[in-house]
Amino acid sequence: MKKKKVLDKRAALLEATLNLVTNNGFHAAPMSKIAKLAGVAPATIYLYFENKQDLINSLYLEVKASFSDNAFKNYDEKLPVKQGFEIIWNNIADYKLTQIDESSFLSQCDNTPMIAPEIIGKGLKHLQPLIELWERGKEEGILKPVSNYVLYAYAIYPLSFLLAVQEKDIYVMNEEDRQKAFESAWDAIKI
């Protein structure tokens, strides 16, 4: 019972941090607000996390792991490159368009120095199956021989834009548009 309580408080702190950062940004999420939203005393945070940086880094790694678990479900590394990429791309699209807070948090993490470089490196390891697929695609002469960062920028990152316009009720992607978006992503990285 005690271990469950510990996990509940830690989870509540992570959830409160996610909520505050997503809605207000990193700097508008002080430890006192995080504690209040989590329903714990401010000192309780330090039982689970060394400081705010540790809390943010821990949240980043947990959200990145959740993102990756979703990104690679039903993916088989033996699939042809385009078919494997389509599964991963659609899984990422599902995640970004349904896990709004988590996706928004990851987008903010992409654009802030708050996440320590070594933590970003750990987070990138969660994307290893996609990187391996892209390396295979380059070796097979299917994908452009460019940096994986360039491939990510053209094939995956546009989903963050679609999330942003959907979140503002400007645009909602239907199934036909989604297929066109995938084909556009594929056209951007294939030879």
Backbone as CSV, one residue per row, in Angstrom:
resi,resn,N_x,N_y,N_z,CA_x,CA_y,CA_z,C_x,C_y,C_z
1,MET,0.828,-1.189,0.000,0.000,0.000,0.000,0.875,1.256,0.000
2,LYS,1.975,1.239,0.777,2.851,2.403,0.858,3.510,2.690,-0.490
3,LYS,3.933,1.637,-1.194,4.566,1.825,-2.501,3.591,2.449,-3.490
4,LYS,2.315,2.049,-3.446,1.319,2.621,-4.337,1.148,4.109,-4.058
5,LYS,1.149,4.491,-2.778,1.032,5.898,-2.414,2.212,6.694,-2.961
6,VAL,3.405,6.126,-2.855,4.604,6.783,-3.373,4.472,6.980,-4.876
7,LEU,4.054,5.938,-5.579,3.877,6.040,-7.024,2.786,7.040,-7.369
8,ASP,1.720,7.066,-6.587,0.633,8.007,-6.839,1.117,9.449,-6.708
9,LYS,1.898,9.757,-5.679,2.401,11.122,-5.490,3.363,11.498,-6.607
10,ARG,4.236,10.576,-6.957,5.180,10.847,-8.049,4.417,11.080,-9.346
11,ALA,3.450,10.205,-9.623,2.632,10.354,-10.832,1.847,11.659,-10.810
12,ALA,1.316,12.032,-9.647,0.567,13.287,-9.525,1.477,14.485,-9.805
13,LEU,2.713,14.423,-9.335,3.667,15.506,-9.589,4.009,15.607,-11.081
14,LEU,4.206,14.455,-11.717,4.496,14.461,-13.148,3.302,14.988,-13.936
15,GLU,2.103,14.554,-13.581,0.889,14.999,-14.268,0.678,16.502,-14.079
16,ALA,0.888,17.001,-12.880,0.744,18.438,-12.611,1.762,19.239,-13.429
17,THR,2.983,18.733,-13.500,4.020,19.407,-14.280,3.650,19.431,-15.751
18,LEU,3.176,18.301,-16.260,2.741,18.223,-17.654,1.648,19.252,-17.921
19,ASN,0.671,19.306,-17.051,-0.439,20.236,-17.210,0.037,21.682,-17.209
20,LEU,0.831,22.044,-16.226,1.293,23.432,-16.115,2.203,23.831,-17.275
21,VAL,3.141,22.980,-17.626,4.066,23.318,-18.716,3.312,23.400,-20.034
22,THR,2.424,22.470,-20.276,1.671,22.468,-21.528,0.829,23.729,-21.666
23,ASN,0.194,24.129,-20.600,-0.714,25.269,-20.668,-0.056,26.621,-20.442
24,ASN,1.081,26.643,-19.737,1.666,27.927,-19.362,3.141,28.085,-19.725
25,GLY,3.807,27.012,-20.136,5.229,27.086,-20.434,6.074,26.697,-19.230
26,PHE,7.344,26.466,-19.478,8.258,26.002,-18.434,8.413,27.001,-17.293
27,HIS,8.541,28.268,-17.650,8.848,29.272,-16.624,7.631,29.656,-15.791
28,ALA,6.455,29.332,-16.268,5.238,29.628,-15.508,4.766,28.399,-14.738
29,ALA,5.699,27.491,-14.473,5.378,26.273,-13.725,6.329,26.148,-12.532
30,PRO,6.212,27.056,-11.557,7.094,26.956,-10.393,6.743,25.742,-9.531
31,MET,7.684,25.331,-8.743,7.503,24.155,-7.886,6.289,24.310,-6.970
32,SER,6.036,25.509,-6.479,4.888,25.720,-5.581,3.569,25.427,-6.292
33,LYS,3.447,25.843,-7.554,2.222,25.561,-8.318,2.108,24.071,-8.636
34,ILE,3.231,23.462,-8.963,3.230,22.027,-9.253,2.740,21.263,-8.028
35,ALA,3.291,21.592,-6.871,2.894,20.916,-5.625,1.407,21.125,-5.347
36,LYS,0.946,22.357,-5.497,-0.463,22.660,-5.224,-1.377,21.867,-6.155
37,LEU,-1.070,21.882,-7.452,-1.899,21.152,-8.416,-1.862,19.642,-8.160
38,ALA,-0.714,19.127,-7.701,-0.577,17.694,-7.409,-1.215,17.321,-6.072
39,GLY,-1.531,18.326,-5.268,-2.146,18.058,-3.963,-1.160,17.549,-2.930
40,VAL,0.081,18.026,-3.017,1.099,17.616,-2.049,1.776,18.862,-1.479
41,ALA,2.457,18.702,-0.380,3.235,19.792,0.201,4.448,20.053,-0.701
42,PRO,4.862,21.310,-0.854,6.007,21.610,-1.715,7.253,20.787,-1.403
43,ALA,7.512,20.536,-0.138,8.696,19.753,0.230,8.625,18.317,-0.273
44,THR,7.414,17.818,-0.518,7.236,16.441,-0.997,7.910,16.231,-2.350
45,ILE,7.931,17.269,-3.169,8.560,17.158,-4.496,9.985,16.643,-4.361
46,TYR,10.686,17.136,-3.356,12.105,16.815,-3.209,12.353,15.408,-2.671
47,LEU,11.291,14.712,-2.312,11.431,13.292,-1.971,11.559,12.452,-3.237
48,TYR,11.041,12.974,-4.339,11.016,12.234,-5.604,11.965,12.791,-6.658
49,PHE,12.229,14.101,-6.578,13.049,14.754,-7.589,14.051,15.679,-6.913
50,GLU,15.245,15.709,-7.448,16.317,16.523,-6.878,15.998,18.016,-6.955
51,ASN,15.443,18.442,-8.092,15.119,19.846,-8.329,14.170,19.927,-9.534
52,LYS,13.848,21.122,-9.947,12.922,21.281,-11.078,13.498,20.660,-12.346
53,GLN,14.798,20.834,-12.556,15.435,20.256,-13.745,15.266,18.737,-13.768
54,ASP,15.467,18.098,-12.632,15.297,16.647,-12.533,13.838,16.254,-12.810
55,LEU,12.902,17.019,-12.290,11.479,16.770,-12.522,11.150,16.884,-14.010
56,ILE,11.607,17.953,-14.644,11.347,18.161,-16.077,12.005,17.062,-16.902
57,ASN,13.256,16.740,-16.595,13.959,15.681,-17.331,13.254,14.332,-17.171
58,SER,12.796,14.032,-15.953,12.086,12.769,-15.710,10.784,12.721,-16.502
59,LEU,10.065,13.829,-16.501,8.817,13.898,-17.262,9.091,13.719,-18.752
60,TYR,10.121,14.379,-19.249,10.494,14.264,-20.657,10.753,12.807,-21.042
61,LEU,11.547,12.119,-20.231,11.873,10.721,-20.549,10.637,9.826,-20.484
62,GLU,9.749,10.069,-19.531,8.526,9.257,-19.439,7.604,9.505,-20.626
63,VAL,7.452,10.769,-21.007,6.584,11.084,-22.148,7.209,10.562,-23.437
64,LYS,8.518,10.685,-23.569,9.214,10.181,-24.760,9.063,8.660,-24.858
65,ALA,9.130,7.968,-23.742,8.940,6.509,-23.742,7.513,6.150,-24.158
66,SER,6.538,6.882,-23.656,5.136,6.651,-24.033,4.943,6.911,-25.528
67,PHE,5.536,8.004,-26.005,5.474,8.343,-27.426,6.049,7.199,-28.261
68,SER,7.204,6.697,-27.857,7.866,5.622,-28.600,7.078,4.324,-28.560
69,ASP,6.517,3.996,-27.401,5.692,2.781,-27.306,4.563,2.832,-28.323
70,ASN,3.964,3.992,-28.461,2.879,4.157,-29.428,3.394,4.168,-30.857
71,ALA,4.526,4.828,-31.081,5.065,4.970,-32.434,5.399,3.628,-33.077
72,PHE,5.812,2.661,-32.269,6.292,1.403,-32.847,5.357,0.216,-32.640
73,LYS,4.125,0.465,-32.214,3.203,-0.666,-32.081,2.834,-1.169,-33.480
74,ASN,2.763,-2.453,-33.599,2.464,-3.153,-34.863,3.539,-2.958,-35.932
75,TYR,4.698,-2.447,-35.550,5.798,-2.274,-36.497,6.693,-3.503,-36.451
76,ASP,7.084,-3.967,-37.623,8.000,-5.102,-37.746,9.177,-4.645,-38.590
77,GLU,10.369,-4.782,-38.055,11.560,-4.301,-38.757,11.819,-5.024,-40.079
78,LYS,11.122,-6.122,-40.320,11.312,-6.867,-41.570,10.458,-6.318,-42.709
79,LEU,9.556,-5.402,-42.402,8.690,-4.823,-43.430,9.512,-4.009,-44.432
80,PRO,9.018,-3.889,-45.664,9.669,-2.968,-46.608,9.692,-1.549,-46.013
81,VAL,10.644,-0.746,-46.430,10.877,0.561,-45.826,9.622,1.431,-45.856
82,LYS,8.981,1.561,-47.008,7.806,2.443,-47.083,6.688,1.934,-46.180
83,GLN,6.431,0.648,-46.205,5.355,0.090,-45.383,5.657,0.265,-43.885
84,GLY,6.889,0.012,-43.495,7.273,0.207,-42.096,7.150,1.661,-41.688
85,PHE,7.607,2.559,-42.576,7.514,3.979,-42.270,6.056,4.428,-42.177
86,GLU,5.212,3.888,-43.028,3.789,4.275,-42.988,3.148,3.879,-41.652
87,ILE,3.483,2.704,-41.158,2.956,2.278,-39.853,3.443,3.226,-38.756
88,ILE,4.745,3.498,-38.745,5.306,4.387,-37.725,4.707,5.784,-37.847
89,TRP,4.639,6.312,-39.066,4.117,7.661,-39.280,2.673,7.764,-38.794
90,ASN,1.857,6.770,-39.133,0.449,6.797,-38.697,0.329,6.659,-37.181
91,ASN,1.178,5.850,-36.584,1.170,5.741,-35.120,1.548,7.069,-34.468
92,ILE,2.548,7.736,-35.041,2.955,9.037,-34.517,1.826,10.049,-34.717
93,ALA,1.194,10.020,-35.874,0.067,10.926,-36.128,-1.044,10.681,-35.113
94,ASP,-1.373,9.411,-34.863,-2.405,9.094,-33.866,-2.031,9.674,-32.508
95,TYR,-0.792,9.485,-32.123,-0.336,9.966,-30.814,-0.420,11.491,-30.749
96,LYS,0.148,12.148,-31.750,0.190,13.611,-31.737,-1.208,14.224,-31.790
97,LEU,-2.122,13.572,-32.457,-3.456,14.144,-32.622,-4.436,13.721,-31.533
98,THR,-4.031,12.773,-30.677,-4.917,12.353,-29.584,-4.317,12.604,-28.204
99,GLN,-3.017,12.527,-28.076,-2.332,12.783,-26.799,-1.836,14.231,-26.840
100,ILE,-2.779,15.145,-26.771,-2.496,16.563,-27.009,-1.491,17.132,-26.008
101,ASP,-1.717,16.932,-24.719,-0.812,17.501,-23.716,0.595,16.939,-23.854
102,GLU,0.695,15.639,-24.014,2.004,15.008,-24.131,2.732,15.489,-25.393
103,SER,1.994,15.581,-26.494,2.598,16.036,-27.749,3.030,17.490,-27.667
104,SER,2.199,18.300,-27.057,2.541,19.713,-26.877,3.784,19.854,-25.998
105,PHE,3.849,19.064,-24.947,5.013,19.077,-24.068,6.281,18.706,-24.847
106,LEU,6.215,17.634,-25.650,7.392,17.226,-26.420,7.792,18.303,-27.418
107,SER,6.817,18.974,-28.025,7.130,20.063,-28.954,7.827,21.200,-28.227
108,GLN,7.354,21.519,-27.034,8.016,22.570,-26.253,9.437,22.151,-25.885
109,CYS,9.607,20.878,-25.600,10.940,20.376,-25.246,11.905,20.489,-26.430
110,ASP,11.369,20.366,-27.645,12.208,20.498,-28.834,12.748,21.913,-28.989
111,ASN,12.088,22.874,-28.364,12.427,24.275,-28.579,12.872,24.996,-27.308
112,THR,13.427,24.267,-26.369,13.864,24.896,-25.130,15.199,24.328,-24.681
113,PRO,15.993,25.148,-24.009,17.230,24.621,-23.430,16.992,23.951,-22.068
114,MET,15.722,23.862,-21.647,15.409,23.269,-20.338,15.810,21.799,-20.241
115,ILE,15.761,21.091,-21.348,16.080,19.663,-21.325,17.594,19.513,-21.516
116,ALA,18.225,18.863,-20.571,19.676,18.680,-20.607,20.076,17.852,-21.830
117,PRO,21.207,18.204,-22.468,21.645,17.474,-23.671,21.751,15.964,-23.479
118,GLU,22.247,15.523,-22.314,22.366,14.073,-22.097,20.985,13.416,-22.001
119,ILE,19.991,14.168,-21.551,18.627,13.648,-21.475,18.032,13.568,-22.877
120,ILE,18.304,14.556,-23.712,17.854,14.500,-25.108,18.442,13.266,-25.776
121,GLY,19.710,12.992,-25.505,20.356,11.791,-26.054,19.653,10.518,-25.613
122,LYS,19.282,10.460,-24.332,18.537,9.297,-23.835,17.177,9.196,-24.515
123,GLY,16.548,10.335,-24.733,15.247,10.356,-25.397,15.325,9.879,-26.834
124,LEU,16.412,10.235,-27.521,16.580,9.821,-28.913,16.722,8.308,-29.040
125,LYS,17.244,7.660,-28.002,17.382,6.202,-28.044,16.016,5.521,-28.193
126,HIS,14.969,6.208,-27.724,13.626,5.651,-27.863,13.187,5.592,-29.332
127,LEU,13.832,6.374,-30.182,13.473,6.401,-31.604,14.353,5.479,-32.452
128,GLN,15.124,4.642,-31.810,16.085,3.788,-32.513,15.470,2.962,-33.656
129,PRO,14.290,2.355,-33.490,13.737,1.601,-34.625,13.496,2.465,-35.870
130,LEU,13.079,3.713,-35.680,12.874,4.610,-36.819,14.214,4.959,-37.458
131,ILE,15.210,5.228,-36.647,16.541,5.551,-37.164,17.107,4.368,-37.942
132,GLU,16.921,3.164,-37.411,17.408,1.965,-38.110,16.671,1.764,-39.427
133,LEU,15.372,2.035,-39.448,14.588,1.927,-40.690,15.118,2.919,-41.718
134,TRP,15.367,4.155,-41.283,15.881,5.163,-42.204,17.272,4.803,-42.705
135,GLU,18.120,4.261,-41.839,19.456,3.852,-42.280,19.351,2.742,-43.330
136,ARG,18.442,1.811,-43.100,18.229,0.737,-44.081,17.719,1.326,-45.391
137,GLY,16.801,2.284,-45.303,16.269,2.928,-46.503,17.347,3.646,-47.300
138,LYS,18.287,4.264,-46.597,19.395,4.932,-47.289,20.311,3.905,-47.951
139,GLU,20.602,2.812,-47.218,21.461,1.756,-47.771,20.839,1.118,-49.006
140,GLU,19.516,0.973,-49.000,18.821,0.363,-50.134,18.576,1.358,-51.269
141,GLY,18.974,2.607,-51.081,18.805,3.615,-52.125,17.361,4.098,-52.264
142,ILE,16.567,3.939,-51.215,15.159,4.328,-51.240,14.981,5.733,-50.672
143,LEU,15.768,6.049,-49.641,15.652,7.342,-48.968,16.832,8.239,-49.315
144,LYS,16.597,9.534,-49.224,17.643,10.510,-49.503,18.796,10.317,-48.513
145,PRO,20.017,10.396,-49.002,21.175,10.202,-48.122,21.507,11.489,-47.352
146,VAL,20.613,11.847,-46.445,20.781,13.051,-45.636,20.735,12.668,-44.164
147,SER,21.030,13.613,-43.316,20.988,13.392,-41.872,19.598,12.937,-41.428
148,ASN,19.570,12.095,-40.417,18.286,11.669,-39.857,17.516,12.848,-39.275
149,TYR,18.221,13.892,-38.863,17.549,15.095,-38.380,16.775,15.766,-39.520
150,VAL,17.360,15.761,-40.717,16.674,16.326,-41.881,15.447,15.473,-42.217
151,LEU,15.609,14.165,-42.184,14.471,13.280,-42.447,13.351,13.534,-41.440
152,TYR,13.705,13.666,-40.173,12.713,13.916,-39.121,12.030,15.264,-39.350
153,ALA,12.815,16.270,-39.713,12.266,17.614,-39.921,11.224,17.628,-41.038
154,TYR,11.463,16.878,-42.100,10.552,16.894,-43.237,9.435,15.861,-43.155
155,ALA,9.671,14.770,-42.453,8.685,13.689,-42.451,7.830,13.627,-41.195
156,ILE,8.373,13.990,-40.053,7.667,13.838,-38.781,7.261,15.183,-38.183
157,TYR,8.163,16.140,-38.199,7.893,17.401,-37.524,6.649,18.136,-38.040
158,PRO,6.299,18.028,-39.330,5.062,18.686,-39.780,3.808,18.235,-39.019
159,LEU,3.850,17.053,-38.422,2.710,16.616,-37.614,2.480,17.543,-36.425
160,SER,3.540,18.159,-35.919,3.394,19.110,-34.816,2.602,20.335,-35.274
161,PHE,2.836,20.767,-36.505,2.060,21.887,-37.047,0.589,21.496,-37.158
162,LEU,0.324,20.303,-37.672,-1.064,19.849,-37.802,-1.734,19.750,-36.438
163,LEU,-0.993,19.324,-35.430,-1.515,19.294,-34.061,-1.884,20.704,-33.615
164,ALA,-1.009,21.661,-33.886,-1.237,23.038,-33.438,-2.490,23.632,-34.080
165,VAL,-2.681,23.415,-35.383,-3.877,23.983,-36.020,-5.140,23.229,-35.623
166,GLN,-5.006,21.942,-35.344,-6.170,21.188,-34.868,-6.551,21.656,-33.470
167,GLU,-5.562,21.905,-32.649,-5.803,22.349,-31.278,-6.515,23.701,-31.247
168,LYS,-6.279,24.520,-32.266,-6.915,25.838,-32.355,-8.244,25.781,-33.114
169,ASP,-8.693,24.569,-33.430,-9.944,24.367,-34.182,-9.927,25.055,-35.547
170,ILE,-8.754,25.137,-36.152,-8.627,25.723,-37.483,-8.802,24.652,-38.554
171,TYR,-8.363,23.441,-38.227,-8.344,22.373,-39.225,-8.422,21.037,-38.508
172,VAL,-9.217,20.142,-39.047,-9.270,18.774,-38.545,-8.999,17.861,-39.737
173,MET,-8.022,17.003,-39.592,-7.607,16.127,-40.675,-8.568,14.955,-40.823
174,ASN,-9.149,14.823,-42.008,-9.972,13.644,-42.281,-9.072,12.546,-42.845
175,GLU,-9.642,11.395,-43.112,-8.845,10.237,-43.534,-8.149,10.485,-44.873
176,GLU,-8.832,11.136,-45.803,-8.227,11.427,-47.116,-7.049,12.395,-46.962
177,ASP,-7.251,13.435,-46.160,-6.167,14.391,-45.918,-4.986,13.726,-45.207
178,ARG,-5.301,12.824,-44.319,-4.243,12.124,-43.586,-3.394,11.294,-44.536
179,GLN,-4.034,10.604,-45.482,-3.285,9.821,-46.465,-2.423,10.729,-47.341
180,LYS,-2.981,11.877,-47.719,-2.206,12.843,-48.512,-1.033,13.388,-47.701
181,ALA,-1.236,13.600,-46.415,-0.161,14.082,-45.550,0.947,13.039,-45.466
182,PHE,0.561,11.764,-45.341,1.587,10.719,-45.308,2.352,10.694,-46.627
183,GLU,1.644,10.729,-47.749,2.314,10.689,-49.059,3.247,11.885,-49.222
184,SER,2.849,13.045,-48.716,3.716,14.225,-48.759,4.974,14.002,-47.931
185,ALA,4.806,13.400,-46.751,5.962,13.097,-45.898,6.891,12.108,-46.597
186,TRP,6.304,11.078,-47.198,7.102,10.080,-47.887,7.831,10.706,-49.083
187,ASP,7.109,11.547,-49.863,7.728,12.201,-51.018,8.894,13.091,-50.594
188,ALA,8.802,13.657,-49.391,9.857,14.556,-48.915,11.163,13.819,-48.615
189,ILE,11.080,12.530,-48.283,12.305,11.825,-47.884,12.760,10.750,-48.854
190,LYS,11.891,10.341,-49.782,12.301,9.279,-50.719,13.128,9.853,-51.851
191,ILE,13.874,8.987,-52.497,14.663,9.412,-53.663,13.748,9.451,-54.855
